[in-house]
Amino acid sequence: MSNITSEIKFLVELDENRVPEKLSWTAQDGGVDAEEAKAMMLSIWDSNAQETLRIDLWTKDMPVDEMKVFFHQTLVAMADTFQRATADDKMTDTMKDFCDYFAEKLNLKK
């Protein structure tokens, strides 16, 4: 039986000071081909070191108001992922309470 692989690619274009000017990503299995993005957060678990490795990038033209929405949506998604990964309803509810608080304090709720 052969293994199936899938590839996700990120392309980061930098200015002369190595500040991201353009981000794009491709995930052919997901139907994404060189789609532009303004920000990304990637977390990778290093089991040997028992630590999280992170890549957090955003373009210099990413608006602050969009960054706040991006963070809020990322926090909500993390709570959902935590629930699926652990089935810990009590902590998931606590995380979602914080997400509501975060949105309220940033006036993100419409």
PDB file of C-alpha atoms in Angstrom:
ATOM      1  CA  MET A   1       0.000   0.000   0.000  1.00  0.00           C
ATOM      2  CA  SER A   2       1.452   3.354  -0.980  1.00  0.00           C
ATOM      3  CA  ASN A   3       1.223   6.507   1.092  1.00  0.00           C
ATOM      4  CA  ILE A   4      -0.731   9.453  -0.201  1.00  0.00           C
ATOM      5  CA  THR A   5       0.935  12.836   0.112  1.00  0.00           C
ATOM      6  CA  SER A   6      -0.434  16.335  -0.156  1.00  0.00           C
ATOM      7  CA  GLU A   7       1.573  19.531  -0.389  1.00  0.00           C
ATOM      8  CA  ILE A   8       0.867  23.062   0.788  1.00  0.00           C
ATOM      9  CA  LYS A   9       3.233  25.801  -0.392  1.00  0.00           C
ATOM     10  CA  PHE A  10       3.714  29.318   0.927  1.00  0.00           C
ATOM     11  CA  LEU A  11       5.483  32.009  -1.078  1.00  0.00           C
ATOM     12  CA  VAL A  12       6.751  35.080   0.768  1.00  0.00           C
ATOM     13  CA  GLU A  13       7.986  38.077  -1.231  1.00  0.00           C
ATOM     14  CA  LEU A  14      10.204  40.379   0.846  1.00  0.00           C
ATOM     15  CA  ASP A  15      11.272  43.982   0.414  1.00  0.00           C
ATOM     16  CA  GLU A  16      14.898  45.118   0.717  1.00  0.00           C
ATOM     17  CA  ASN A  17      14.561  45.073   4.539  1.00  0.00           C
ATOM     18  CA  ARG A  18      13.203  41.509   4.468  1.00  0.00           C
ATOM     19  CA  VAL A  19       9.700  42.682   5.437  1.00  0.00           C
ATOM     20  CA  PRO A  20       6.915  40.678   3.759  1.00  0.00           C
ATOM     21  CA  GLU A  21       5.340  42.575   0.865  1.00  0.00           C
ATOM     22  CA  LYS A  22       3.293  39.734  -0.570  1.00  0.00           C
ATOM     23  CA  LEU A  23       2.121  36.339   0.678  1.00  0.00           C
ATOM     24  CA  SER A  24       0.566  33.638  -1.432  1.00  0.00           C
ATOM     25  CA  TRP A  25      -0.247  29.982  -0.935  1.00  0.00           C
ATOM     26  CA  THR A  26      -1.043  26.935  -2.987  1.00  0.00           C
ATOM     27  CA  ALA A  27      -2.857  23.759  -1.926  1.00  0.00           C
ATOM     28  CA  GLN A  28      -3.726  21.885  -5.081  1.00  0.00           C
ATOM     29  CA  ASP A  29      -5.758  19.224  -3.248  1.00  0.00           C
ATOM     30  CA  GLY A  30      -7.909  22.047  -1.869  1.00  0.00           C
ATOM     31  CA  GLY A  31      -8.243  23.823  -5.201  1.00  0.00           C
ATOM     32  CA  VAL A  32      -6.070  26.743  -4.121  1.00  0.00           C
ATOM     33  CA  ASP A  33      -3.537  28.030  -6.641  1.00  0.00           C
ATOM     34  CA  ALA A  34      -1.291  30.972  -5.709  1.00  0.00           C
ATOM     35  CA  GLU A  35      -4.007  32.723  -3.701  1.00  0.00           C
ATOM     36  CA  GLU A  36      -2.872  36.003  -2.185  1.00  0.00           C
ATOM     37  CA  ALA A  37      -3.065  36.517   1.579  1.00  0.00           C
ATOM     38  CA  LYS A  38      -2.269  39.423   3.892  1.00  0.00           C
ATOM     39  CA  ALA A  39      -1.356  37.355   6.962  1.00  0.00           C
ATOM     40  CA  MET A  40      -0.647  33.813   8.115  1.00  0.00           C
ATOM     41  CA  MET A  41       0.006  31.951  11.339  1.00  0.00           C
ATOM     42  CA  LEU A  42       1.494  28.482  11.247  1.00  0.00           C
ATOM     43  CA  SER A  43       2.142  26.350  14.333  1.00  0.00           C
ATOM     44  CA  ILE A  44       4.112  23.115  14.206  1.00  0.00           C
ATOM     45  CA  TRP A  45       4.506  20.720  17.136  1.00  0.00           C
ATOM     46  CA  ASP A  46       8.061  19.462  17.684  1.00  0.00           C
ATOM     47  CA  SER A  47       7.472  16.269  19.650  1.00  0.00           C
ATOM     48  CA  ASN A  48      11.166  15.722  20.384  1.00  0.00           C
ATOM     49  CA  ALA A  49      11.655  19.160  21.938  1.00  0.00           C
ATOM     50  CA  GLN A  50       8.078  19.241  23.319  1.00  0.00           C
ATOM     51  CA  GLU A  51       7.568  22.752  21.981  1.00  0.00           C
ATOM     52  CA  THR A  52       5.618  24.662  19.387  1.00  0.00           C
ATOM     53  CA  LEU A  53       7.452  26.205  16.460  1.00  0.00           C
ATOM     54  CA  ARG A  54       5.705  29.154  14.852  1.00  0.00           C
ATOM     55  CA  ILE A  55       5.752  31.252  11.741  1.00  0.00           C
ATOM     56  CA  ASP A  56       3.678  34.431  12.012  1.00  0.00           C
ATOM     57  CA  LEU A  57       3.822  36.705   8.981  1.00  0.00           C
ATOM     58  CA  TRP A  58       1.804  39.619   7.687  1.00  0.00           C
ATOM     59  CA  THR A  59       2.349  42.032   4.848  1.00  0.00           C
ATOM     60  CA  LYS A  60       3.250  45.612   5.589  1.00  0.00           C
ATOM     61  CA  ASP A  61      -0.052  46.728   4.063  1.00  0.00           C
ATOM     62  CA  MET A  62      -2.190  44.492   6.319  1.00  0.00           C
ATOM     63  CA  PRO A  63      -4.724  46.886   7.915  1.00  0.00           C
ATOM     64  CA  VAL A  64      -4.827  46.831  11.722  1.00  0.00           C
ATOM     65  CA  ASP A  65      -8.623  46.469  11.759  1.00  0.00           C
ATOM     66  CA  GLU A  66      -8.332  43.365   9.548  1.00  0.00           C
ATOM     67  CA  MET A  67      -5.554  42.015  11.814  1.00  0.00           C
ATOM     68  CA  LYS A  68      -7.912  42.251  14.792  1.00  0.00           C
ATOM     69  CA  VAL A  69     -10.595  40.285  12.925  1.00  0.00           C
ATOM     70  CA  PHE A  70      -7.953  37.768  11.775  1.00  0.00           C
ATOM     71  CA  PHE A  71      -6.842  37.211  15.378  1.00  0.00           C
ATOM     72  CA  HIS A  72     -10.421  36.829  16.598  1.00  0.00           C
ATOM     73  CA  GLN A  73     -11.299  34.298  13.899  1.00  0.00           C
ATOM     74  CA  THR A  74      -8.051  32.423  14.581  1.00  0.00           C
ATOM     75  CA  LEU A  75      -8.843  32.231  18.300  1.00  0.00           C
ATOM     76  CA  VAL A  76     -12.359  30.905  17.557  1.00  0.00           C
ATOM     77  CA  ALA A  77     -10.899  28.328  15.162  1.00  0.00           C
ATOM     78  CA  MET A  78      -8.362  27.276  17.806  1.00  0.00           C
ATOM     79  CA  ALA A  79     -11.177  26.727  20.305  1.00  0.00           C
ATOM     80  CA  ASP A  80     -13.019  24.574  17.747  1.00  0.00           C
ATOM     81  CA  THR A  81      -9.857  22.599  16.978  1.00  0.00           C
ATOM     82  CA  PHE A  82      -9.154  22.167  20.700  1.00  0.00           C
ATOM     83  CA  GLN A  83     -12.668  20.715  21.118  1.00  0.00           C
ATOM     84  CA  ARG A  84     -12.222  18.247  18.240  1.00  0.00           C
ATOM     85  CA  ALA A  85      -8.732  17.237  19.428  1.00  0.00           C
ATOM     86  CA  THR A  86      -9.470  16.841  23.149  1.00  0.00           C
ATOM     87  CA  ALA A  87     -13.265  16.587  23.590  1.00  0.00           C
ATOM     88  CA  ASP A  88     -12.776  18.910  26.584  1.00  0.00           C
ATOM     89  CA  ASP A  89     -16.083  20.778  26.533  1.00  0.00           C
ATOM     90  CA  LYS A  90     -15.438  22.752  29.716  1.00  0.00           C
ATOM     91  CA  MET A  91     -12.171  24.289  28.500  1.00  0.00           C
ATOM     92  CA  THR A  92     -13.614  24.835  25.024  1.00  0.00           C
ATOM     93  CA  ASP A  93     -16.448  26.835  26.569  1.00  0.00           C
ATOM     94  CA  THR A  94     -13.895  28.854  28.550  1.00  0.00           C
ATOM     95  CA  MET A  95     -11.904  29.543  25.391  1.00  0.00           C
ATOM     96  CA  LYS A  96     -15.050  30.624  23.540  1.00  0.00           C
ATOM     97  CA  ASP A  97     -15.976  32.913  26.438  1.00  0.00           C
ATOM     98  CA  PHE A  98     -12.574  34.559  26.005  1.00  0.00           C
ATOM     99  CA  CYS A  99     -13.182  34.873  22.247  1.00  0.00           C
ATOM    100  CA  ASP A 100     -16.453  36.689  22.981  1.00  0.00           C
ATOM    101  CA  TYR A 101     -14.654  38.958  25.471  1.00  0.00           C
ATOM    102  CA  PHE A 102     -11.879  39.632  22.920  1.00  0.00           C
ATOM    103  CA  ALA A 103     -14.429  40.568  20.235  1.00  0.00           C
ATOM    104  CA  GLU A 104     -16.370  42.766  22.646  1.00  0.00           C
ATOM    105  CA  LYS A 105     -13.281  44.684  23.776  1.00  0.00           C
ATOM    106  CA  LEU A 106     -12.229  45.279  20.160  1.00  0.00           C
ATOM    107  CA  ASN A 107     -15.776  46.182  19.102  1.00  0.00           C
ATOM    108  CA  LEU A 108     -15.826  43.356  16.563  1.00  0.00           C
ATOM    109  CA  LYS A 109     -19.356  42.183  17.360  1.00  0.00           C
ATOM    110  CA  LYS A 110     -21.914  43.590  14.979  1.00  0.00           C
TER     111      LYS A 110
END
